[in-house]
Amino acid sequence: MISGIDWNHINPATGPIYVNEARKGDTLKVTIEKINIDDQGVLLAGPDLGMLGDEFTEMTKKIVQIKDDQVVFNDKLSFPITKMIGVIGVAPEHVDIPCGTPESHGGNMDTTVIKEGSVLYLPVFVDGALLALGDFHGAMGDGEISGTGVEIAGSAVLKVEVVKEQTIEHPIVKYAEGLSFIVSKEILDEAVKESTKQAVHFLERHTDLSLEEAAMLMSAVGQAQISQVVDPLMTARFLIPQFVLDAYHIKVF
């Protein structure tokens, strides 16, 4: 966690967007059809920022250019852009949560698979859902270990739908590789454990597998993955591979 930064005033998000027909207990289906980014981004490293913040004595910034879908890091190295949305979520149920903090409503999940073509499912806690998003990246690694990816101006084209009579506890994202269950907790161990449970219980409900069989299957082919380890809450995700969904003809909502 970063100290010395006011988490109430970072990661601004565009919104809220009132979604007609969305009611508490529904699920919001958000298809990310397009992400547009600027041609210049910035990275940071500094004291109390990220995993190496105890080794830095001053803030350092690096401005990078985007050319031909590549991030130009220096004169020796360029790498492909991996456009993604860091902050996206709905209004929480009981308390205000800063846009810099992830939770069950979504928020600053900093999850690399929230990208073009992905479908994000969010629990609805209040009427209208009140969807908001921001914190675009031109590239980001899992963990976001210095506290930033390639932070960049951007915009997105979304398709928003309401799934009635379907309630979820935490965000879920569908993408080419499969289905990931995203959970944010105070420590990473808790986030990994709960995201794993969400995935295994989902399989148990949607297949003829017992809980034990579902657990064994996910131990063999599932993937526990880190989204970010630098925000006030840590975020993990658990991936059910697409071939498992195909074998059991599982369609999400």
PDB file of C-alpha atoms in Angstrom:
ATOM      1  CA  MET A   1       0.000   0.000   0.000  1.00  0.00           C
ATOM      2  CA  ILE A   2       1.169   3.513  -0.815  1.00  0.00           C
ATOM      3  CA  SER A   3       1.589   5.972   2.050  1.00  0.00           C
ATOM      4  CA  GLY A   4       1.723   9.741   1.678  1.00  0.00           C
ATOM      5  CA  ILE A   5      -0.896   9.742  -1.084  1.00  0.00           C
ATOM      6  CA  ASP A   6      -4.481  10.812  -0.504  1.00  0.00           C
ATOM      7  CA  TRP A   7      -6.451   7.907  -1.941  1.00  0.00           C
ATOM      8  CA  ASN A   8      -9.601  10.028  -1.880  1.00  0.00           C
ATOM      9  CA  HIS A   9      -8.199  12.189  -4.691  1.00  0.00           C
ATOM     10  CA  ILE A  10      -6.575   9.826  -7.190  1.00  0.00           C
ATOM     11  CA  ASN A  11      -7.690   7.741 -10.164  1.00  0.00           C
ATOM     12  CA  PRO A  12     -10.599   9.932 -11.277  1.00  0.00           C
ATOM     13  CA  ALA A  13     -13.330   8.052 -13.130  1.00  0.00           C
ATOM     14  CA  THR A  14     -15.835   9.263 -15.713  1.00  0.00           C
ATOM     15  CA  GLY A  15     -19.395   8.827 -14.500  1.00  0.00           C
ATOM     16  CA  PRO A  16     -21.605   7.891 -12.887  1.00  0.00           C
ATOM     17  CA  ILE A  17     -23.635   6.502 -15.763  1.00  0.00           C
ATOM     18  CA  TYR A  18     -27.201   5.670 -14.764  1.00  0.00           C
ATOM     19  CA  VAL A  19     -28.263   2.385 -16.345  1.00  0.00           C
ATOM     20  CA  ASN A  20     -32.002   2.131 -16.945  1.00  0.00           C
ATOM     21  CA  GLU A  21     -33.659  -0.991 -15.521  1.00  0.00           C
ATOM     22  CA  ALA A  22     -30.657  -1.873 -13.333  1.00  0.00           C
ATOM     23  CA  ARG A  23     -31.815  -2.732  -9.830  1.00  0.00           C
ATOM     24  CA  LYS A  24     -30.157  -4.007  -6.677  1.00  0.00           C
ATOM     25  CA  GLY A  25     -29.447  -7.719  -7.043  1.00  0.00           C
ATOM     26  CA  ASP A  26     -29.105  -7.603 -10.839  1.00  0.00           C
ATOM     27  CA  THR A  27     -25.862  -8.112 -12.710  1.00  0.00           C
ATOM     28  CA  LEU A  28     -24.427  -5.483 -15.039  1.00  0.00           C
ATOM     29  CA  LYS A  29     -22.899  -6.875 -18.242  1.00  0.00           C
ATOM     30  CA  VAL A  30     -20.294  -4.516 -19.724  1.00  0.00           C
ATOM     31  CA  THR A  31     -18.807  -5.434 -23.099  1.00  0.00           C
ATOM     32  CA  ILE A  32     -15.617  -3.498 -23.844  1.00  0.00           C
ATOM     33  CA  GLU A  33     -15.922  -3.022 -27.581  1.00  0.00           C
ATOM     34  CA  LYS A  34     -13.082  -0.550 -28.132  1.00  0.00           C
ATOM     35  CA  ILE A  35     -10.303   1.177 -26.180  1.00  0.00           C
ATOM     36  CA  ASN A  36      -8.649   4.259 -27.644  1.00  0.00           C
ATOM     37  CA  ILE A  37      -5.433   5.640 -26.157  1.00  0.00           C
ATOM     38  CA  ASP A  38      -3.286   8.725 -26.653  1.00  0.00           C
ATOM     39  CA  ASP A  39       0.184   8.667 -28.239  1.00  0.00           C
ATOM     40  CA  GLN A  40       2.054   9.486 -25.031  1.00  0.00           C
ATOM     41  CA  GLY A  41       2.070   7.873 -21.589  1.00  0.00           C
ATOM     42  CA  VAL A  42       3.945   8.130 -18.309  1.00  0.00           C
ATOM     43  CA  LEU A  43       5.393   5.726 -15.726  1.00  0.00           C
ATOM     44  CA  LEU A  44       6.444   6.474 -12.145  1.00  0.00           C
ATOM     45  CA  ALA A  45       8.679   5.035  -9.454  1.00  0.00           C
ATOM     46  CA  GLY A  46       9.261   6.554  -6.063  1.00  0.00           C
ATOM     47  CA  PRO A  47       9.258   6.341  -2.266  1.00  0.00           C
ATOM     48  CA  ASP A  48       6.452   4.275  -0.734  1.00  0.00           C
ATOM     49  CA  LEU A  49       5.191   3.460  -4.227  1.00  0.00           C
ATOM     50  CA  GLY A  50       4.877  -0.201  -5.107  1.00  0.00           C
ATOM     51  CA  MET A  51       7.028  -3.168  -4.186  1.00  0.00           C
ATOM     52  CA  LEU A  52      10.355  -1.311  -4.277  1.00  0.00           C
ATOM     53  CA  GLY A  53       9.205   1.919  -2.699  1.00  0.00           C
ATOM     54  CA  ASP A  54      11.412   1.368   0.343  1.00  0.00           C
ATOM     55  CA  GLU A  55      14.479   1.533  -1.912  1.00  0.00           C
ATOM     56  CA  PHE A  56      13.714   4.825  -3.671  1.00  0.00           C
ATOM     57  CA  THR A  57      14.583   8.269  -2.330  1.00  0.00           C
ATOM     58  CA  GLU A  58      12.747  10.484  -4.835  1.00  0.00           C
ATOM     59  CA  MET A  59       9.969  10.353  -7.374  1.00  0.00           C
ATOM     60  CA  THR A  60      11.086   9.509 -10.915  1.00  0.00           C
ATOM     61  CA  LYS A  61       8.907   9.820 -13.990  1.00  0.00           C
ATOM     62  CA  LYS A  62       9.408   8.436 -17.473  1.00  0.00           C
ATOM     63  CA  ILE A  63       7.430   9.752 -20.436  1.00  0.00           C
ATOM     64  CA  VAL A  64       7.074   7.287 -23.301  1.00  0.00           C
ATOM     65  CA  GLN A  65       5.728   7.584 -26.836  1.00  0.00           C
ATOM     66  CA  ILE A  66       3.319   5.203 -28.541  1.00  0.00           C
ATOM     67  CA  LYS A  67       4.303   4.495 -32.157  1.00  0.00           C
ATOM     68  CA  ASP A  68       2.920   1.778 -34.462  1.00  0.00           C
ATOM     69  CA  ASP A  69       1.168   0.091 -31.509  1.00  0.00           C
ATOM     70  CA  GLN A  70       4.459  -0.103 -29.614  1.00  0.00           C
ATOM     71  CA  VAL A  71       5.553   1.551 -26.387  1.00  0.00           C
ATOM     72  CA  VAL A  72       8.964   3.118 -27.038  1.00  0.00           C
ATOM     73  CA  PHE A  73      10.695   2.557 -23.699  1.00  0.00           C
ATOM     74  CA  ASN A  74      14.155   3.674 -24.820  1.00  0.00           C
ATOM     75  CA  ASP A  75      16.409   3.529 -27.897  1.00  0.00           C
ATOM     76  CA  LYS A  76      17.009  -0.191 -27.311  1.00  0.00           C
ATOM     77  CA  LEU A  77      13.567  -1.441 -26.342  1.00  0.00           C
ATOM     78  CA  SER A  78      10.008  -1.156 -27.597  1.00  0.00           C
ATOM     79  CA  PHE A  79       7.166  -3.489 -26.662  1.00  0.00           C
ATOM     80  CA  PRO A  80       3.560  -4.023 -27.785  1.00  0.00           C
ATOM     81  CA  ILE A  81       0.779  -1.981 -26.272  1.00  0.00           C
ATOM     82  CA  THR A  82      -1.641  -3.919 -24.080  1.00  0.00           C
ATOM     83  CA  LYS A  83      -4.536  -1.520 -23.684  1.00  0.00           C
ATOM     84  CA  MET A  84      -6.636  -2.031 -20.555  1.00  0.00           C
ATOM     85  CA  ILE A  85      -8.914  -0.226 -18.107  1.00  0.00           C
ATOM     86  CA  GLY A  86      -7.653   0.078 -14.536  1.00  0.00           C
ATOM     87  CA  VAL A  87     -10.748   1.524 -12.850  1.00  0.00           C
ATOM     88  CA  ILE A  88     -14.237   0.342 -13.716  1.00  0.00           C
ATOM     89  CA  GLY A  89     -17.090  -0.322 -11.347  1.00  0.00           C
ATOM     90  CA  VAL A  90     -20.498   0.523  -9.983  1.00  0.00           C
ATOM     91  CA  ALA A  91     -21.632   2.339  -6.837  1.00  0.00           C
ATOM     92  CA  PRO A  92     -21.012   0.353  -3.640  1.00  0.00           C
ATOM     93  CA  GLU A  93     -23.942  -0.474  -1.396  1.00  0.00           C
ATOM     94  CA  HIS A  94     -23.338   1.128   1.993  1.00  0.00           C
ATOM     95  CA  VAL A  95     -20.265   3.400   2.064  1.00  0.00           C
ATOM     96  CA  ASP A  96     -18.338   5.692  -0.239  1.00  0.00           C
ATOM     97  CA  ILE A  97     -15.201   4.036  -1.649  1.00  0.00           C
ATOM     98  CA  PRO A  98     -12.493   6.123  -3.356  1.00  0.00           C
ATOM     99  CA  CYS A  99     -11.835   5.395  -7.029  1.00  0.00           C
ATOM    100  CA  GLY A 100      -8.305   4.307  -6.065  1.00  0.00           C
ATOM    101  CA  THR A 101      -9.607   1.365  -4.041  1.00  0.00           C
ATOM    102  CA  PRO A 102     -10.994  -1.903  -5.460  1.00  0.00           C
ATOM    103  CA  GLU A 103     -13.742  -3.917  -3.779  1.00  0.00           C
ATOM    104  CA  SER A 104     -16.717  -6.108  -4.668  1.00  0.00           C
ATOM    105  CA  HIS A 105     -18.186  -3.230  -6.704  1.00  0.00           C
ATOM    106  CA  GLY A 106     -15.133  -3.240  -8.998  1.00  0.00           C
ATOM    107  CA  GLY A 107     -13.163   0.004  -8.855  1.00  0.00           C
ATOM    108  CA  ASN A 108      -9.373   0.109  -9.143  1.00  0.00           C
ATOM    109  CA  MET A 109      -8.955  -3.590  -9.947  1.00  0.00           C
ATOM    110  CA  ASP A 110      -5.982  -2.946 -12.271  1.00  0.00           C
ATOM    111  CA  THR A 111      -6.664  -6.242 -14.015  1.00  0.00           C
ATOM    112  CA  THR A 112      -4.897  -6.737 -17.331  1.00  0.00           C
ATOM    113  CA  VAL A 113      -7.684  -8.871 -18.828  1.00  0.00           C
ATOM    114  CA  ILE A 114     -10.171  -5.984 -18.615  1.00  0.00           C
ATOM    115  CA  LYS A 115      -9.349  -5.117 -22.205  1.00  0.00           C
ATOM    116  CA  GLU A 116     -10.842  -4.852 -25.695  1.00  0.00           C
ATOM    117  CA  GLY A 117     -13.215  -7.727 -26.372  1.00  0.00           C
ATOM    118  CA  SER A 118     -13.641  -8.655 -22.713  1.00  0.00           C
ATOM    119  CA  VAL A 119     -17.039  -8.826 -21.037  1.00  0.00           C
ATOM    120  CA  LEU A 120     -17.092  -7.650 -17.428  1.00  0.00           C
ATOM    121  CA  TYR A 121     -19.892  -8.657 -15.072  1.00  0.00           C
ATOM    122  CA  LEU A 122     -20.466  -6.466 -12.019  1.00  0.00           C
ATOM    123  CA  PRO A 123     -22.878  -6.891  -9.105  1.00  0.00           C
ATOM    124  CA  VAL A 124     -25.498  -4.136  -8.876  1.00  0.00           C
ATOM    125  CA  PHE A 125     -25.904  -2.637  -5.411  1.00  0.00           C
ATOM    126  CA  VAL A 126     -28.067   0.445  -6.096  1.00  0.00           C
ATOM    127  CA  ASP A 127     -30.748   1.370  -8.608  1.00  0.00           C
ATOM    128  CA  GLY A 128     -29.195   2.516 -11.873  1.00  0.00           C
ATOM    129  CA  ALA A 129     -25.900   0.741 -11.018  1.00  0.00           C
ATOM    130  CA  LEU A 130     -23.996   4.063 -11.464  1.00  0.00           C
ATOM    131  CA  LEU A 131     -21.209   2.778 -13.693  1.00  0.00           C
ATOM    132  CA  ALA A 132     -17.924   4.732 -13.880  1.00  0.00           C
ATOM    133  CA  LEU A 133     -14.527   4.075 -15.437  1.00  0.00           C
ATOM    134  CA  GLY A 134     -11.061   5.557 -15.921  1.00  0.00           C
ATOM    135  CA  ASP A 135      -7.347   4.902 -15.278  1.00  0.00           C
ATOM    136  CA  PHE A 136      -6.458   3.753 -18.796  1.00  0.00           C
ATOM    137  CA  HIS A 137      -3.154   2.031 -19.536  1.00  0.00           C
ATOM    138  CA  GLY A 138      -1.157   1.572 -22.705  1.00  0.00           C
ATOM    139  CA  ALA A 139       0.558  -1.391 -21.063  1.00  0.00           C
ATOM    140  CA  MET A 140       0.648  -2.934 -17.614  1.00  0.00           C
ATOM    141  CA  GLY A 141       2.104  -6.084 -16.131  1.00  0.00           C
ATOM    142  CA  ASP A 142       0.299  -8.307 -13.663  1.00  0.00           C
ATOM    143  CA  GLY A 143       0.953  -6.925 -10.191  1.00  0.00           C
ATOM    144  CA  GLU A 144       1.634  -3.350 -11.391  1.00  0.00           C
ATOM    145  CA  ILE A 145       4.660  -3.627  -9.116  1.00  0.00           C
ATOM    146  CA  SER A 146       5.888  -0.013  -9.226  1.00  0.00           C
ATOM    147  CA  GLY A 147       2.399   1.388  -8.674  1.00  0.00           C
ATOM    148  CA  THR A 148       1.878   2.415 -12.303  1.00  0.00           C
ATOM    149  CA  GLY A 149       1.689   0.917 -15.748  1.00  0.00           C
ATOM    150  CA  VAL A 150       1.926   3.093 -18.824  1.00  0.00           C
ATOM    151  CA  GLU A 151      -0.600   5.632 -17.534  1.00  0.00           C
ATOM    152  CA  ILE A 152      -2.325   7.259 -20.481  1.00  0.00           C
ATOM    153  CA  ALA A 153      -5.302   9.313 -21.604  1.00  0.00           C
ATOM    154  CA  GLY A 154      -7.973   7.234 -23.268  1.00  0.00           C
ATOM    155  CA  SER A 155     -11.595   6.540 -24.050  1.00  0.00           C
ATOM    156  CA  ALA A 156     -13.713   3.448 -24.459  1.00  0.00           C
ATOM    157  CA  VAL A 157     -16.760   2.243 -26.354  1.00  0.00           C
ATOM    158  CA  LEU A 158     -18.931   0.065 -24.120  1.00  0.00           C
ATOM    159  CA  LYS A 159     -22.087  -1.962 -24.539  1.00  0.00           C
ATOM    160  CA  VAL A 160     -23.987  -2.080 -21.254  1.00  0.00           C
ATOM    161  CA  GLU A 161     -26.759  -4.595 -20.531  1.00  0.00           C
ATOM    162  CA  VAL A 162     -28.693  -5.619 -17.440  1.00  0.00           C
ATOM    163  CA  VAL A 163     -28.929  -9.298 -16.513  1.00  0.00           C
ATOM    164  CA  LYS A 164     -32.061  -9.803 -14.446  1.00  0.00           C
ATOM    165  CA  GLU A 165     -32.464 -12.312 -11.627  1.00  0.00           C
ATOM    166  CA  GLN A 166     -28.757 -13.138 -11.633  1.00  0.00           C
ATOM    167  CA  THR A 167     -26.776 -12.083  -8.575  1.00  0.00           C
ATOM    168  CA  ILE A 168     -22.999 -12.264  -8.198  1.00  0.00           C
ATOM    169  CA  GLU A 169     -20.796 -11.389  -5.225  1.00  0.00           C
ATOM    170  CA  HIS A 170     -17.672 -10.131  -7.003  1.00  0.00           C
ATOM    171  CA  PRO A 171     -16.701  -9.033 -10.521  1.00  0.00           C
ATOM    172  CA  ILE A 172     -16.281 -11.689 -13.195  1.00  0.00           C
ATOM    173  CA  VAL A 173     -14.600 -11.171 -16.562  1.00  0.00           C
ATOM    174  CA  LYS A 174     -14.991 -13.282 -19.711  1.00  0.00           C
ATOM    175  CA  TYR A 175     -12.278 -13.143 -22.359  1.00  0.00           C
ATOM    176  CA  ALA A 176     -10.658 -15.417 -24.935  1.00  0.00           C
ATOM    177  CA  GLU A 177      -8.714 -17.511 -22.419  1.00  0.00           C
ATOM    178  CA  GLY A 178     -11.738 -18.263 -20.256  1.00  0.00           C
ATOM    179  CA  LEU A 179     -13.572 -16.891 -17.243  1.00  0.00           C
ATOM    180  CA  SER A 180     -11.858 -15.086 -14.356  1.00  0.00           C
ATOM    181  CA  PHE A 181     -13.270 -14.378 -10.906  1.00  0.00           C
ATOM    182  CA  ILE A 182     -11.869 -11.154  -9.415  1.00  0.00           C
ATOM    183  CA  VAL A 183     -11.641 -10.522  -5.673  1.00  0.00           C
ATOM    184  CA  SER A 184      -9.994  -7.704  -3.690  1.00  0.00           C
ATOM    185  CA  LYS A 185      -9.004  -8.115  -0.035  1.00  0.00           C
ATOM    186  CA  GLU A 186      -6.667  -6.552   2.531  1.00  0.00           C
ATOM    187  CA  ILE A 187      -4.014  -9.187   1.936  1.00  0.00           C
ATOM    188  CA  LEU A 188      -3.238 -11.124  -1.230  1.00  0.00           C
ATOM    189  CA  ASP A 189      -3.694 -14.544   0.390  1.00  0.00           C
ATOM    190  CA  GLU A 190      -7.311 -13.703   1.192  1.00  0.00           C
ATOM    191  CA  ALA A 191      -7.958 -12.444  -2.333  1.00  0.00           C
ATOM    192  CA  VAL A 192      -6.482 -15.603  -3.882  1.00  0.00           C
ATOM    193  CA  LYS A 193      -8.479 -17.855  -1.566  1.00  0.00           C
ATOM    194  CA  GLU A 194     -11.806 -16.144  -2.193  1.00  0.00           C
ATOM    195  CA  SER A 195     -11.328 -15.884  -5.970  1.00  0.00           C
ATOM    196  CA  THR A 196     -10.502 -19.604  -6.026  1.00  0.00           C
ATOM    197  CA  LYS A 197     -13.624 -20.435  -4.031  1.00  0.00           C
ATOM    198  CA  GLN A 198     -15.759 -18.297  -6.329  1.00  0.00           C
ATOM    199  CA  ALA A 199     -14.477 -20.205  -9.373  1.00  0.00           C
ATOM    200  CA  VAL A 200     -14.777 -23.701  -7.888  1.00  0.00           C
ATOM    201  CA  HIS A 201     -18.297 -23.115  -6.563  1.00  0.00           C
ATOM    202  CA  PHE A 202     -19.283 -21.692  -9.964  1.00  0.00           C
ATOM    203  CA  LEU A 203     -18.154 -24.950 -11.590  1.00  0.00           C
ATOM    204  CA  GLU A 204     -19.999 -27.012  -9.008  1.00  0.00           C
ATOM    205  CA  ARG A 205     -23.232 -25.114  -9.722  1.00  0.00           C
ATOM    206  CA  HIS A 206     -22.972 -25.300 -13.509  1.00  0.00           C
ATOM    207  CA  THR A 207     -21.756 -28.870 -14.001  1.00  0.00           C
ATOM    208  CA  ASP A 208     -22.353 -32.364 -12.671  1.00  0.00           C
ATOM    209  CA  LEU A 209     -19.039 -32.223 -10.830  1.00  0.00           C
ATOM    210  CA  SER A 210     -18.959 -32.607  -7.074  1.00  0.00           C
ATOM    211  CA  LEU A 211     -17.248 -29.889  -5.054  1.00  0.00           C
ATOM    212  CA  GLU A 212     -14.283 -32.196  -4.600  1.00  0.00           C
ATOM    213  CA  GLU A 213     -14.052 -32.966  -8.324  1.00  0.00           C
ATOM    214  CA  ALA A 214     -14.329 -29.288  -9.224  1.00  0.00           C
ATOM    215  CA  ALA A 215     -11.523 -28.485  -6.787  1.00  0.00           C
ATOM    216  CA  MET A 216      -9.322 -31.235  -8.201  1.00  0.00           C
ATOM    217  CA  LEU A 217      -9.974 -30.085 -11.760  1.00  0.00           C
ATOM    218  CA  MET A 218      -9.073 -26.479 -10.974  1.00  0.00           C
ATOM    219  CA  SER A 219      -5.968 -27.644  -9.121  1.00  0.00           C
ATOM    220  CA  ALA A 220      -4.939 -29.388 -12.345  1.00  0.00           C
ATOM    221  CA  VAL A 221      -5.840 -26.767 -14.966  1.00  0.00           C
ATOM    222  CA  GLY A 222      -7.100 -23.581 -13.270  1.00  0.00           C
ATOM    223  CA  GLN A 223      -4.905 -20.535 -12.814  1.00  0.00           C
ATOM    224  CA  ALA A 224      -4.589 -18.393  -9.675  1.00  0.00           C
ATOM    225  CA  GLN A 225      -3.325 -15.043 -10.952  1.00  0.00           C
ATOM    226  CA  ILE A 226      -2.356 -11.679  -9.483  1.00  0.00           C
ATOM    227  CA  SER A 227      -3.970  -8.484 -10.762  1.00  0.00           C
ATOM    228  CA  GLN A 228      -2.350  -5.879  -8.514  1.00  0.00           C
ATOM    229  CA  VAL A 229      -0.471  -5.673  -5.222  1.00  0.00           C
ATOM    230  CA  VAL A 230      -0.109  -1.889  -4.798  1.00  0.00           C
ATOM    231  CA  ASP A 231      -3.557  -0.510  -3.939  1.00  0.00           C
ATOM    232  CA  PRO A 232      -5.251  -0.188  -0.521  1.00  0.00           C
ATOM    233  CA  LEU A 233      -6.766  -3.634  -1.182  1.00  0.00           C
ATOM    234  CA  MET A 234      -4.956  -6.386  -3.120  1.00  0.00           C
ATOM    235  CA  THR A 235      -6.612  -7.935  -6.174  1.00  0.00           C
ATOM    236  CA  ALA A 236      -6.371 -11.529  -7.414  1.00  0.00           C
ATOM    237  CA  ARG A 237      -8.263 -13.482 -10.017  1.00  0.00           C
ATOM    238  CA  PHE A 238      -8.841 -17.175 -10.722  1.00  0.00           C
ATOM    239  CA  LEU A 239      -9.172 -18.384 -14.312  1.00  0.00           C
ATOM    240  CA  ILE A 240     -11.356 -21.262 -15.448  1.00  0.00           C
ATOM    241  CA  PRO A 241      -9.898 -22.120 -18.875  1.00  0.00           C
ATOM    242  CA  GLN A 242     -12.141 -21.864 -21.923  1.00  0.00           C
ATOM    243  CA  PHE A 243     -11.801 -25.564 -22.772  1.00  0.00           C
ATOM    244  CA  VAL A 244     -13.473 -26.431 -19.457  1.00  0.00           C
ATOM    245  CA  LEU A 245     -16.371 -24.086 -20.215  1.00  0.00           C
ATOM    246  CA  ASP A 246     -16.670 -25.631 -23.688  1.00  0.00           C
ATOM    247  CA  ALA A 247     -16.631 -29.229 -22.407  1.00  0.00           C
ATOM    248  CA  TYR A 248     -19.546 -28.515 -20.084  1.00  0.00           C
ATOM    249  CA  HIS A 249     -21.336 -26.113 -22.473  1.00  0.00           C
ATOM    250  CA  ILE A 250     -21.253 -23.380 -19.844  1.00  0.00           C
ATOM    251  CA  LYS A 251     -22.569 -20.041 -20.992  1.00  0.00           C
ATOM    252  CA  VAL A 252     -22.136 -17.124 -18.623  1.00  0.00           C
ATOM    253  CA  PHE A 253     -25.521 -15.622 -17.827  1.00  0.00           C
TER     254      PHE A 253
END
